């Protein structure tokens, strides 16, 4: 158990939530937060839409996501969370009592759950690190706002090619190379772009046949950047 605890402390120390706090002090801070550890199997819901909001989540193992589901069964990934990411912080600050969307484990996952009051309110121990955690939380929320704006930009694009082009061009800018590895597999990419996987695969194949891109599995290379950019105007 001690070995597992040490592993979680190491992960927490690398999270944006604990930025600026020495690893040796993480255990003290976690004690102030009165956290708990929860495990979820692949595809298990961590929280369902409409259920009471009870905590902020820090991903310790696996991959999780906020998902939007329609009555017809279609699902789109609104936001992905990997090890060290925080989920639910905006809900804590805006005072929502219920989850507006579902929170799901995409793989077998472990999360640390913290009651929002433990972060928002002043620490009973007068913890010197509490101000740091609050500042970190504000930065996390600001970054999520930027991510939301990015998601809206995708939704405004009318064509599959436009969405694919924007994503591939973003990856090119982030990696600083015309050749790069996609961080998402095809299923997760289709969910993120809110398009069906067969339609996405068909359009990727067409882009390759027209000599605009090349790819093998998850390695992509942009061949004709100007043609790719032209799809953003459709």
Short mmCIF file of C-alpha atoms in Angstrom, two decimals:
data_model
loop_
_atom_site.label_atom_id
_atom_site.label_comp_id
_atom_site.label_asym_id
_atom_site.label_seq_id
_atom_site.Cartn_x
_atom_site.Cartn_y
_atom_site.Cartn_z
CA UNK A 1 0.00 0.00 0.00
CA UNK A 2 2.86 2.39 0.83
CA UNK A 3 4.40 1.79 -2.60
CA UNK A 4 1.08 2.63 -4.29
CA UNK A 5 0.75 5.74 -2.15
CA UNK A 6 4.21 6.91 -3.16
CA UNK A 7 3.32 6.42 -6.81
CA UNK A 8 0.23 8.58 -6.46
CA UNK A 9 2.18 11.27 -4.64
CA UNK A 10 4.67 11.35 -7.51
CA UNK A 11 1.85 11.76 -10.05
CA UNK A 12 0.16 14.46 -7.97
CA UNK A 13 3.41 16.39 -7.69
CA UNK A 14 3.52 16.67 -11.51
CA UNK A 15 -0.09 17.86 -11.79
CA UNK A 16 -0.96 21.49 -12.47
CA UNK A 17 -3.05 21.41 -9.29
CA UNK A 18 0.09 21.07 -7.14
CA UNK A 19 2.43 23.20 -9.26
CA UNK A 20 4.87 25.14 -7.08
CA UNK A 21 4.59 22.75 -4.13
CA UNK A 22 7.60 20.60 -3.33
CA UNK A 23 7.07 16.86 -3.59
CA UNK A 24 8.02 16.48 0.08
CA UNK A 25 5.01 18.63 1.02
CA UNK A 26 2.44 16.93 -1.23
CA UNK A 27 1.41 14.39 1.40
CA UNK A 28 0.72 17.18 3.91
CA UNK A 29 -1.38 19.07 1.34
CA UNK A 30 -3.31 15.94 0.37
CA UNK A 31 -4.09 15.45 4.04
CA UNK A 32 -5.60 18.94 4.17
CA UNK A 33 -7.74 18.12 1.16
CA UNK A 34 -9.05 14.90 2.77
CA UNK A 35 -8.90 13.07 -0.54
CA UNK A 36 -10.01 9.57 -1.42
CA UNK A 37 -8.82 7.19 -4.14
CA UNK A 38 -11.35 5.56 -6.46
CA UNK A 39 -10.86 2.94 -9.19
CA UNK A 40 -13.00 2.52 -12.32
CA UNK A 41 -13.01 -0.10 -15.05
CA UNK A 42 -12.90 0.69 -18.77
CA UNK A 43 -16.14 2.37 -19.99
CA UNK A 44 -17.46 2.65 -16.42
CA UNK A 45 -19.10 5.96 -15.60
CA UNK A 46 -17.35 7.98 -12.92
CA UNK A 47 -20.33 10.33 -12.85
CA UNK A 48 -23.51 10.30 -14.94
CA UNK A 49 -25.28 13.35 -16.30
CA UNK A 50 -27.77 14.66 -13.77
CA UNK A 51 -26.14 12.98 -10.77
CA UNK A 52 -25.04 15.13 -7.80
CA UNK A 53 -21.67 16.83 -8.14
CA UNK A 54 -19.56 15.60 -5.25
CA UNK A 55 -15.94 16.22 -6.08
CA UNK A 56 -13.04 17.40 -8.19
CA UNK A 57 -11.08 14.60 -9.85
CA UNK A 58 -7.35 14.24 -10.42
CA UNK A 59 -6.47 11.41 -12.82
CA UNK A 60 -3.79 9.14 -11.32
CA UNK A 61 -3.97 6.27 -13.80
CA UNK A 62 -5.64 5.71 -17.16
CA UNK A 63 -7.61 8.02 -19.41
CA UNK A 64 -11.00 9.61 -18.73
CA UNK A 65 -13.31 11.95 -20.62
CA UNK A 66 -16.30 14.23 -20.38
CA UNK A 67 -18.75 12.80 -22.93
CA UNK A 68 -21.94 14.10 -24.50
CA UNK A 69 -24.50 11.47 -25.44
CA UNK A 70 -27.62 11.86 -27.56
CA UNK A 71 -30.90 9.98 -27.23
CA UNK A 72 -29.99 8.02 -30.37
CA UNK A 73 -26.83 6.70 -28.72
CA UNK A 74 -24.30 8.93 -30.50
CA UNK A 75 -21.40 9.97 -28.29
CA UNK A 76 -18.89 12.77 -28.61
CA UNK A 77 -15.87 13.45 -26.43
CA UNK A 78 -15.99 17.01 -25.09
CA UNK A 79 -12.70 16.83 -23.19
CA UNK A 80 -10.03 14.21 -22.58
CA UNK A 81 -8.16 13.77 -19.30
CA UNK A 82 -4.88 11.91 -18.92
CA UNK A 83 -2.63 11.23 -15.93
CA UNK A 84 -2.20 14.40 -13.88
CA UNK A 85 -5.20 16.21 -15.38
CA UNK A 86 -7.96 17.76 -13.26
CA UNK A 87 -11.69 17.42 -14.00
CA UNK A 88 -14.68 19.14 -12.40
CA UNK A 89 -12.99 22.30 -11.17
CA UNK A 90 -15.26 24.66 -13.12
CA UNK A 91 -18.36 23.03 -11.64
CA UNK A 92 -16.98 23.60 -8.15
CA UNK A 93 -16.50 27.31 -8.74
CA UNK A 94 -19.76 28.01 -10.57
CA UNK A 95 -21.84 26.22 -7.94
CA UNK A 96 -23.56 23.60 -10.11
CA UNK A 97 -25.16 20.84 -8.06
CA UNK A 98 -25.38 18.24 -10.83
CA UNK A 99 -23.13 17.01 -13.64
CA UNK A 100 -24.21 18.65 -16.94
CA UNK A 101 -22.56 15.83 -18.91
CA UNK A 102 -21.23 12.37 -18.11
CA UNK A 103 -17.71 11.65 -16.91
CA UNK A 104 -16.42 8.27 -18.09
CA UNK A 105 -13.32 6.09 -17.78
CA UNK A 106 -12.04 5.33 -21.29
CA UNK A 107 -9.56 2.82 -19.86
CA UNK A 108 -9.15 1.20 -16.45
CA UNK A 109 -8.56 4.33 -14.38
CA UNK A 110 -7.71 5.56 -10.89
CA UNK A 111 -8.67 9.02 -9.69
CA UNK A 112 -8.17 11.11 -6.58
CA UNK A 113 -11.44 12.71 -5.46
CA UNK A 114 -11.40 15.97 -3.50
CA UNK A 115 -14.49 17.68 -2.11
CA UNK A 116 -14.61 21.15 -3.70
CA UNK A 117 -15.14 22.86 -0.34
CA UNK A 118 -11.67 21.66 0.70
CA UNK A 119 -10.13 23.71 -2.08
CA UNK A 120 -12.40 26.75 -2.15
CA UNK A 121 -12.56 27.36 1.61
CA UNK A 122 -9.63 28.35 3.83
CA UNK A 123 -7.74 25.36 5.20
CA UNK A 124 -8.53 24.62 8.86
CA UNK A 125 -4.83 24.04 9.48
CA UNK A 126 -4.00 27.49 8.06
CA UNK A 127 -1.99 25.58 5.47
CA UNK A 128 0.62 27.79 3.80
CA UNK A 129 0.07 25.93 0.54
CA UNK A 130 -3.65 26.64 0.24
CA UNK A 131 -3.16 29.92 -1.62
CA UNK A 132 -0.93 28.11 -4.10
CA UNK A 133 -3.59 25.48 -4.76
CA UNK A 134 -6.24 28.16 -5.31
CA UNK A 135 -3.97 30.00 -7.75
CA UNK A 136 -3.27 26.75 -9.58
CA UNK A 137 -6.99 26.02 -9.77
CA UNK A 138 -7.66 29.39 -11.39
CA UNK A 139 -4.98 28.66 -13.99
CA UNK A 140 -6.50 25.25 -14.67
CA UNK A 141 -9.93 26.83 -15.21
CA UNK A 142 -8.46 29.46 -17.53
CA UNK A 143 -6.79 26.75 -19.61
CA UNK A 144 -10.08 24.85 -19.81
CA UNK A 145 -11.77 28.02 -21.08
CA UNK A 146 -9.19 28.16 -23.87
CA UNK A 147 -9.83 24.49 -24.63
CA UNK A 148 -13.57 25.19 -24.81
CA UNK A 149 -12.99 27.97 -27.32
CA UNK A 150 -10.98 25.50 -29.39
CA UNK A 151 -13.85 23.01 -29.27
CA UNK A 152 -16.30 25.68 -30.43
CA UNK A 153 -14.04 26.41 -33.41
CA UNK A 154 -14.32 22.77 -34.45
CA UNK A 155 -18.10 22.82 -34.10
CA UNK A 156 -18.31 25.88 -36.37
CA UNK A 157 -16.55 24.02 -39.19
CA UNK A 158 -19.20 22.59 -41.50
CA UNK A 159 -17.33 19.79 -43.27
CA UNK A 160 -15.47 16.68 -42.16
CA UNK A 161 -12.49 17.77 -44.24
CA UNK A 162 -12.50 21.12 -42.47
CA UNK A 163 -12.42 19.49 -39.04
CA UNK A 164 -9.73 17.00 -40.05
CA UNK A 165 -7.64 19.74 -41.65
CA UNK A 166 -7.81 21.94 -38.57
CA UNK A 167 -6.78 19.07 -36.31
CA UNK A 168 -3.87 17.99 -38.53
CA UNK A 169 -2.64 21.56 -38.93
CA UNK A 170 -2.81 22.04 -35.15
CA UNK A 171 -0.73 18.91 -34.61
CA UNK A 172 1.81 20.14 -37.15
CA UNK A 173 2.14 23.45 -35.26
CA UNK A 174 2.39 21.74 -31.88
CA UNK A 175 5.05 19.25 -33.02
CA UNK A 176 6.91 21.74 -35.23
CA UNK A 177 7.10 19.23 -38.06
CA UNK A 178 5.13 18.16 -41.12
CA UNK A 179 5.42 14.60 -39.79
CA UNK A 180 3.90 13.74 -36.42
CA UNK A 181 2.17 11.12 -34.30
CA UNK A 182 -1.49 11.66 -33.50
CA UNK A 183 -2.17 11.57 -29.73
CA UNK A 184 -5.64 10.06 -30.32
CA UNK A 185 -6.57 6.78 -31.96
CA UNK A 186 -9.19 6.83 -34.74
CA UNK A 187 -12.15 6.13 -32.47
CA UNK A 188 -11.24 8.87 -30.00
CA UNK A 189 -10.43 11.31 -32.79
CA UNK A 190 -13.84 10.74 -34.37
CA UNK A 191 -15.48 11.32 -30.98
CA UNK A 192 -13.45 14.50 -30.43
CA UNK A 193 -14.41 15.87 -33.85
CA UNK A 194 -18.06 14.78 -33.43
CA UNK A 195 -18.09 12.79 -36.66
CA UNK A 196 -18.63 9.10 -37.40
CA UNK A 197 -15.55 6.92 -37.63
CA UNK A 198 -16.45 5.44 -41.07
CA UNK A 199 -16.95 8.93 -42.53
CA UNK A 200 -13.67 10.09 -41.03
CA UNK A 201 -11.77 7.08 -42.37
CA UNK A 202 -13.28 7.61 -45.82
CA UNK A 203 -12.20 11.25 -45.93
CA UNK A 204 -8.72 10.46 -44.64
CA UNK A 205 -8.38 7.93 -47.43
CA UNK A 206 -9.50 10.50 -49.99
CA UNK A 207 -7.02 13.08 -48.69
CA UNK A 208 -4.27 10.49 -49.04
CA UNK A 209 -5.35 9.47 -52.54
CA UNK A 210 -5.28 13.11 -53.63
CA UNK A 211 -1.73 13.47 -52.36
CA UNK A 212 -2.61 15.96 -49.62
CA UNK A 213 -1.47 13.79 -46.69
CA UNK A 214 0.30 10.51 -46.07
CA UNK A 215 -0.19 8.26 -43.07
CA UNK A 216 0.64 4.87 -41.67
CA UNK A 217 -1.30 3.90 -38.56
CA UNK A 218 -0.98 6.96 -36.29
CA UNK A 219 1.98 8.59 -38.07
CA UNK A 220 0.88 11.38 -40.40
CA UNK A 221 2.72 13.62 -42.84
CA UNK A 222 1.27 16.73 -44.44
CA UNK A 223 2.26 16.81 -48.12
CA UNK A 224 0.21 19.75 -49.40
CA UNK A 225 -0.33 22.24 -46.58
CA UNK A 226 -2.04 24.85 -48.76
CA UNK A 227 -4.67 22.39 -49.97
CA UNK A 228 -5.25 21.34 -46.38
CA UNK A 229 -5.73 24.97 -45.32
CA UNK A 230 -8.23 25.54 -48.15
CA UNK A 231 -10.68 23.09 -46.51
CA UNK A 232 -10.95 25.45 -43.53
CA UNK A 233 -12.82 27.92 -45.76
CA UNK A 234 -15.50 25.46 -46.91
#
